[in-house]
Coordinates of C-alpha atoms in Angstrom, one line a residue:
X6 CA 9.5 78.2 -18.9
X7 CA 7.4 79.0 -21.9
X8 CA 4.1 80.9 -22.0
X9 CA 1.9 77.8 -21.6
X10 CA 1.8 78.0 -17.8
X11 CA 1.0 81.7 -17.5
X12 CA -1.8 81.3 -20.2
X13 CA -3.2 78.3 -18.3
X14 CA -3.1 80.3 -15.0
X15 CA -4.8 83.3 -16.7
X16 CA -7.6 81.0 -18.0
X17 CA -8.2 79.6 -14.5
X18 CA -8.3 83.0 -13.0
X19 CA -10.7 84.2 -15.8
X20 CA -13.0 81.1 -15.4
X21 CA -15.2 82.7 -12.7
X22 CA -15.9 85.7 -14.9
X23 CA -16.9 83.4 -17.8
X24 CA -19.0 81.4 -15.5
X25 CA -20.8 84.5 -14.3
X26 CA -21.5 85.7 -17.8
X27 CA -22.7 82.3 -19.0
X28 CA -25.0 81.7 -16.0
X29 CA -26.5 85.1 -16.4
X30 CA -27.3 84.5 -20.0
X31 CA -28.8 81.1 -19.4
X32 CA -30.8 81.8 -16.2
X33 CA -32.3 79.4 -13.7
X34 CA -34.7 77.8 -16.1
X35 CA -34.9 76.8 -19.8
X36 CA -36.7 79.8 -21.3
X37 CA -35.7 78.9 -24.8
X38 CA -32.6 81.0 -24.4
X39 CA -29.8 80.6 -27.0
X40 CA -26.5 81.4 -25.4
X41 CA -24.2 82.3 -28.3
X42 CA -20.6 82.8 -27.1
X43 CA -18.1 84.9 -29.1
X44 CA -14.6 84.1 -30.0
X45 CA -12.2 82.8 -27.4
X46 CA -10.4 86.2 -27.3
X47 CA -13.6 88.1 -26.7
X48 CA -14.8 85.6 -24.0
X49 CA -11.5 85.9 -22.2
X50 CA -11.7 89.7 -22.3
X51 CA -15.3 89.7 -21.0
X52 CA -14.4 87.0 -18.4
X53 CA -11.4 88.9 -17.2
X54 CA -13.5 92.1 -16.8
X55 CA -15.9 90.2 -14.6
X56 CA -13.3 88.1 -12.9
X57 CA -11.3 91.0 -11.5
X58 CA -14.1 92.3 -9.1
X59 CA -15.0 88.7 -8.2
X60 CA -11.5 87.8 -7.1
X61 CA -11.1 91.2 -5.3
X62 CA -14.2 90.3 -3.3
X63 CA -13.4 86.6 -2.8
X64 CA -9.8 87.2 -1.4
X65 CA -11.5 89.2 1.3
X66 CA -14.1 86.5 2.0
X67 CA -11.9 83.4 2.0
X68 CA -9.5 84.3 4.9
X69 CA -12.4 84.9 7.3
X70 CA -13.8 81.3 6.7
X71 CA -12.8 79.3 9.8
X72 CA -12.0 76.1 7.9
X73 CA -9.7 78.0 5.5
X74 CA -7.0 79.0 8.0
X75 CA -4.6 80.7 5.6
X76 CA -4.1 83.8 3.6
X77 CA -3.9 83.9 -0.1
X78 CA -0.3 84.5 -1.5
X79 CA -1.1 87.1 -4.1
X80 CA 2.6 87.9 -4.7
X81 CA 3.3 84.4 -5.9
X82 CA 0.2 84.4 -8.1
X83 CA 1.2 87.7 -9.8
X84 CA 4.8 86.5 -10.2
X85 CA 3.7 83.4 -12.0
X86 CA 1.1 85.2 -14.0
X87 CA 3.5 87.9 -15.3
X88 CA 6.1 85.4 -16.6
X89 CA 8.8 87.9 -15.8
X90 CA 11.1 85.6 -13.8
X91 CA 14.2 83.5 -14.1
X92 CA 13.4 79.8 -13.8
X93 CA 16.6 79.3 -11.8
X94 CA 15.8 82.2 -9.3
X95 CA 14.9 81.5 -5.7
X96 CA 11.7 83.7 -6.0
X97 CA 10.5 81.5 -8.9
X98 CA 11.0 78.2 -6.9
X99 CA 9.3 79.8 -3.9
X100 CA 6.3 80.9 -5.9
X101 CA 6.1 77.5 -7.6
X102 CA 6.2 75.7 -4.3
X103 CA 3.4 77.9 -3.0
X104 CA 1.3 76.7 -5.8
X105 CA 2.3 73.0 -6.0
X106 CA 2.2 72.6 -2.2
X107 CA -1.3 73.8 -1.8
X108 CA -3.2 72.4 -4.8
X109 CA -6.2 71.3 -2.7
X110 CA -6.8 74.7 -1.1
X111 CA -6.3 76.4 -4.5
X112 CA -8.8 74.0 -6.2
X113 CA -11.2 74.7 -3.4
X114 CA -10.8 78.5 -3.9
X115 CA -11.5 78.3 -7.6
X116 CA -14.4 75.9 -7.2
X117 CA -16.1 77.9 -4.5
X118 CA -15.6 81.2 -6.5
X119 CA -17.0 79.6 -9.7
X120 CA -20.0 78.3 -7.7
X121 CA -20.6 81.7 -6.2
X122 CA -20.3 83.3 -9.7
X123 CA -22.8 80.8 -11.1
X124 CA -25.3 81.5 -8.3
X125 CA -24.8 85.3 -8.7
X126 CA -25.4 85.0 -12.5
X127 CA -28.5 82.9 -12.1
X128 CA -29.9 85.2 -9.4
X129 CA -29.3 88.3 -11.4
X130 CA -30.9 86.7 -14.4
X131 CA -34.0 85.9 -12.3
X132 CA -34.2 89.4 -10.9
X133 CA -33.9 91.0 -14.4
X134 CA -36.6 88.7 -15.8
X135 CA -38.9 88.9 -12.8
X136 CA -39.0 92.6 -12.7
X137 CA -38.8 92.9 -16.6
X138 CA -35.8 95.1 -16.4
X139 CA -34.6 93.7 -19.8
X140 CA -37.8 95.1 -21.4
X141 CA -37.1 98.6 -20.1
X142 CA -33.3 98.8 -20.4
X143 CA -31.5 97.8 -23.6
X144 CA -28.2 97.2 -21.7
X145 CA -29.8 94.4 -19.7
X146 CA -31.4 92.7 -22.7
X147 CA -30.4 89.1 -23.5
X148 CA -29.1 87.8 -26.7
X149 CA -32.5 86.2 -27.4
X150 CA -34.2 88.2 -30.2
X151 CA -36.3 85.2 -31.3
X152 CA -37.7 84.7 -27.8
X153 CA -38.8 88.3 -27.6
X154 CA -40.4 88.1 -31.1
X155 CA -42.2 84.8 -30.8
X156 CA -43.6 85.6 -27.3
X157 CA -44.6 89.2 -28.2
X158 CA -42.4 90.7 -25.5
X159 CA -40.9 92.9 -28.1
X160 CA -44.0 95.0 -27.9
X161 CA -43.1 95.9 -24.3
X162 CA -39.7 97.3 -25.2
X163 CA -39.3 100.8 -23.8
X164 CA -38.2 102.1 -27.3
X165 CA -41.4 100.8 -29.0
X166 CA -43.6 103.6 -30.2
X167 CA -46.9 102.0 -28.9
X168 CA -47.4 101.2 -25.2
X169 CA -48.8 97.7 -25.5
X170 CA -50.0 95.4 -22.7
X171 CA -49.2 91.8 -22.6
X172 CA -50.6 89.8 -25.5
X173 CA -52.5 86.6 -25.4
X174 CA -51.1 84.8 -28.4
X175 CA -49.0 85.0 -31.5
X176 CA -50.4 84.0 -35.0
X177 CA -47.7 82.9 -37.4
X178 CA -47.8 82.8 -41.2
X179 CA -44.8 81.3 -43.1
X180 CA -44.0 80.4 -46.7
X181 CA -42.3 77.0 -47.1
X182 CA -41.1 75.5 -50.3
X183 CA -41.5 71.8 -51.1
X184 CA -39.5 71.2 -54.3
X185 CA -40.7 73.8 -56.8
X186 CA -44.0 74.3 -55.0
X187 CA -44.5 77.0 -52.3
X188 CA -47.2 76.8 -49.5
X189 CA -48.4 79.2 -46.9
X190 CA -48.7 77.7 -43.4
X191 CA -50.6 79.4 -40.6
X192 CA -51.2 78.7 -37.0
X193 CA -50.9 79.7 -33.3
X194 CA -47.4 79.6 -31.9
X195 CA -47.3 77.0 -29.1
X196 CA -43.6 76.6 -28.6
X197 CA -40.2 76.9 -30.3
X198 CA -36.7 75.6 -29.8
X199 CA -33.1 76.5 -30.7
X200 CA -30.1 74.6 -32.1
X201 CA -26.7 74.1 -30.5
X202 CA -25.3 77.3 -31.8
X203 CA -28.2 79.6 -30.8
X204 CA -30.1 79.6 -34.1
X205 CA -33.8 79.2 -34.2
X206 CA -34.5 75.5 -35.0
X207 CA -38.2 74.5 -34.7
X208 CA -41.5 76.3 -34.3
X209 CA -44.6 74.3 -33.0
X210 CA -48.0 75.4 -34.2
X211 CA -51.5 74.7 -33.0
X212 CA -54.6 74.8 -35.3
X213 CA -52.3 74.7 -38.3
X214 CA -53.6 74.9 -41.8
X215 CA -52.0 75.6 -45.2
X216 CA -52.7 76.5 -48.9
X217 CA -50.8 76.8 -52.1
X218 CA -49.1 80.1 -52.3
X219 CA -50.5 80.8 -55.8
X220 CA -54.1 80.4 -54.6
X221 CA -54.2 84.0 -53.5
X222 CA -57.1 86.5 -53.4
X223 CA -57.5 90.1 -54.3
X224 CA -56.0 92.6 -51.8
X225 CA -58.3 93.9 -49.1
X226 CA -57.8 95.9 -45.9
X227 CA -55.8 94.2 -43.1
X228 CA -57.8 92.2 -40.7
X229 CA -57.0 90.3 -37.5
X230 CA -56.7 86.5 -37.5
X231 CA -60.1 86.4 -35.7
X232 CA -61.8 88.1 -38.6
X233 CA -60.0 86.3 -41.4
X234 CA -63.2 85.0 -43.1
X235 CA -63.1 81.5 -41.7
X236 CA -63.9 79.0 -43.0
X237 CA -61.7 79.7 -46.1
X238 CA -61.9 77.0 -48.8
X239 CA -58.4 77.8 -50.0
X240 CA -57.0 76.3 -46.8
X241 CA -57.2 72.9 -45.4
X242 CA -56.6 71.9 -41.8
X243 CA -53.6 69.8 -40.8
X244 CA -54.6 67.1 -38.5
X245 CA -52.7 66.7 -35.2
X246 CA -52.2 68.5 -31.9
X247 CA -48.9 70.2 -32.9
X248 CA -47.4 71.0 -36.3
X249 CA -43.7 71.4 -36.5
X250 CA -42.0 73.9 -38.8
X251 CA -38.3 73.9 -39.3
X252 CA -36.9 77.4 -39.5
X253 CA -34.3 76.4 -42.1
X254 CA -37.1 75.5 -44.5
X255 CA -39.0 78.8 -44.1
X256 CA -38.6 81.4 -46.8
X257 CA -40.6 84.3 -45.2
X258 CA -42.3 84.7 -41.9
X259 CA -45.0 87.0 -40.6
X260 CA -46.1 87.4 -36.9
X261 CA -49.5 88.8 -35.8
X262 CA -49.9 89.6 -32.1
X263 CA -53.4 89.6 -30.6
X264 CA -55.3 90.1 -27.4
X265 CA -58.4 88.2 -26.4
X266 CA -61.4 90.0 -25.0
X267 CA -64.8 88.9 -23.7
X268 CA -67.5 89.1 -26.4
X269 CA -71.1 89.8 -25.3
X270 CA -74.1 88.3 -27.1
X271 CA -74.9 91.6 -28.7
X272 CA -71.4 91.8 -30.2
X273 CA -71.5 88.1 -31.1
X274 CA -74.3 88.7 -33.5
X275 CA -72.6 91.7 -35.2
X276 CA -70.9 91.1 -38.5
X277 CA -67.0 91.2 -38.4

């Protein structure tokens, strides 16, 4: 027998670990999370690392289920997995019969373990996000840099020098080229989405407006978006509730995080 069967068996045994890793990365809801998987070799290595403790726990759980009624033949599994056998030997035929004669229970074992792994991954993801453990511990952080940037959660990372509270919004400025002309677009980030392979695809802006990039002004001290000398005749508003920017068309991008505070009448009359 060639290596095809041991490789297939290894993949099936590794599948619960891959399921756990994938469900942990995705989580219980769509939070704009791109799940970028690595090469097949890397995924099998990660999946095997997670699959070993999963199988070790599940082989203890399955025999105590009343409807199962049988023990797991680990010796036959290890023999077929190793490939170190003679196809004419009695031990090989016994191991093969142990598999082919119990396809339904084996399928039930793998399905139940993959389901448990998926629930464990989703539950762990929820706990990490709910208690914001990913913001405090780099090892628990998700492969979702754009989400942290476009929501402002990056400011709450433990390694950030300034201890910032939660922000109220993100103000985006981006340079987009149309032919040989470049324009500066600005607006409040309302939402964003990702492509199939985890790359940032679209950014949706509210209160969007733009100007020609060459229509600049003399440098002055930095100000917040709220004190950016509106109205500014160099810009014109873009009509519509949402303006869509494609990330592939953006040359440069700037993000400004801000917090809203209540303004009294006395402050409202003061110049900015």
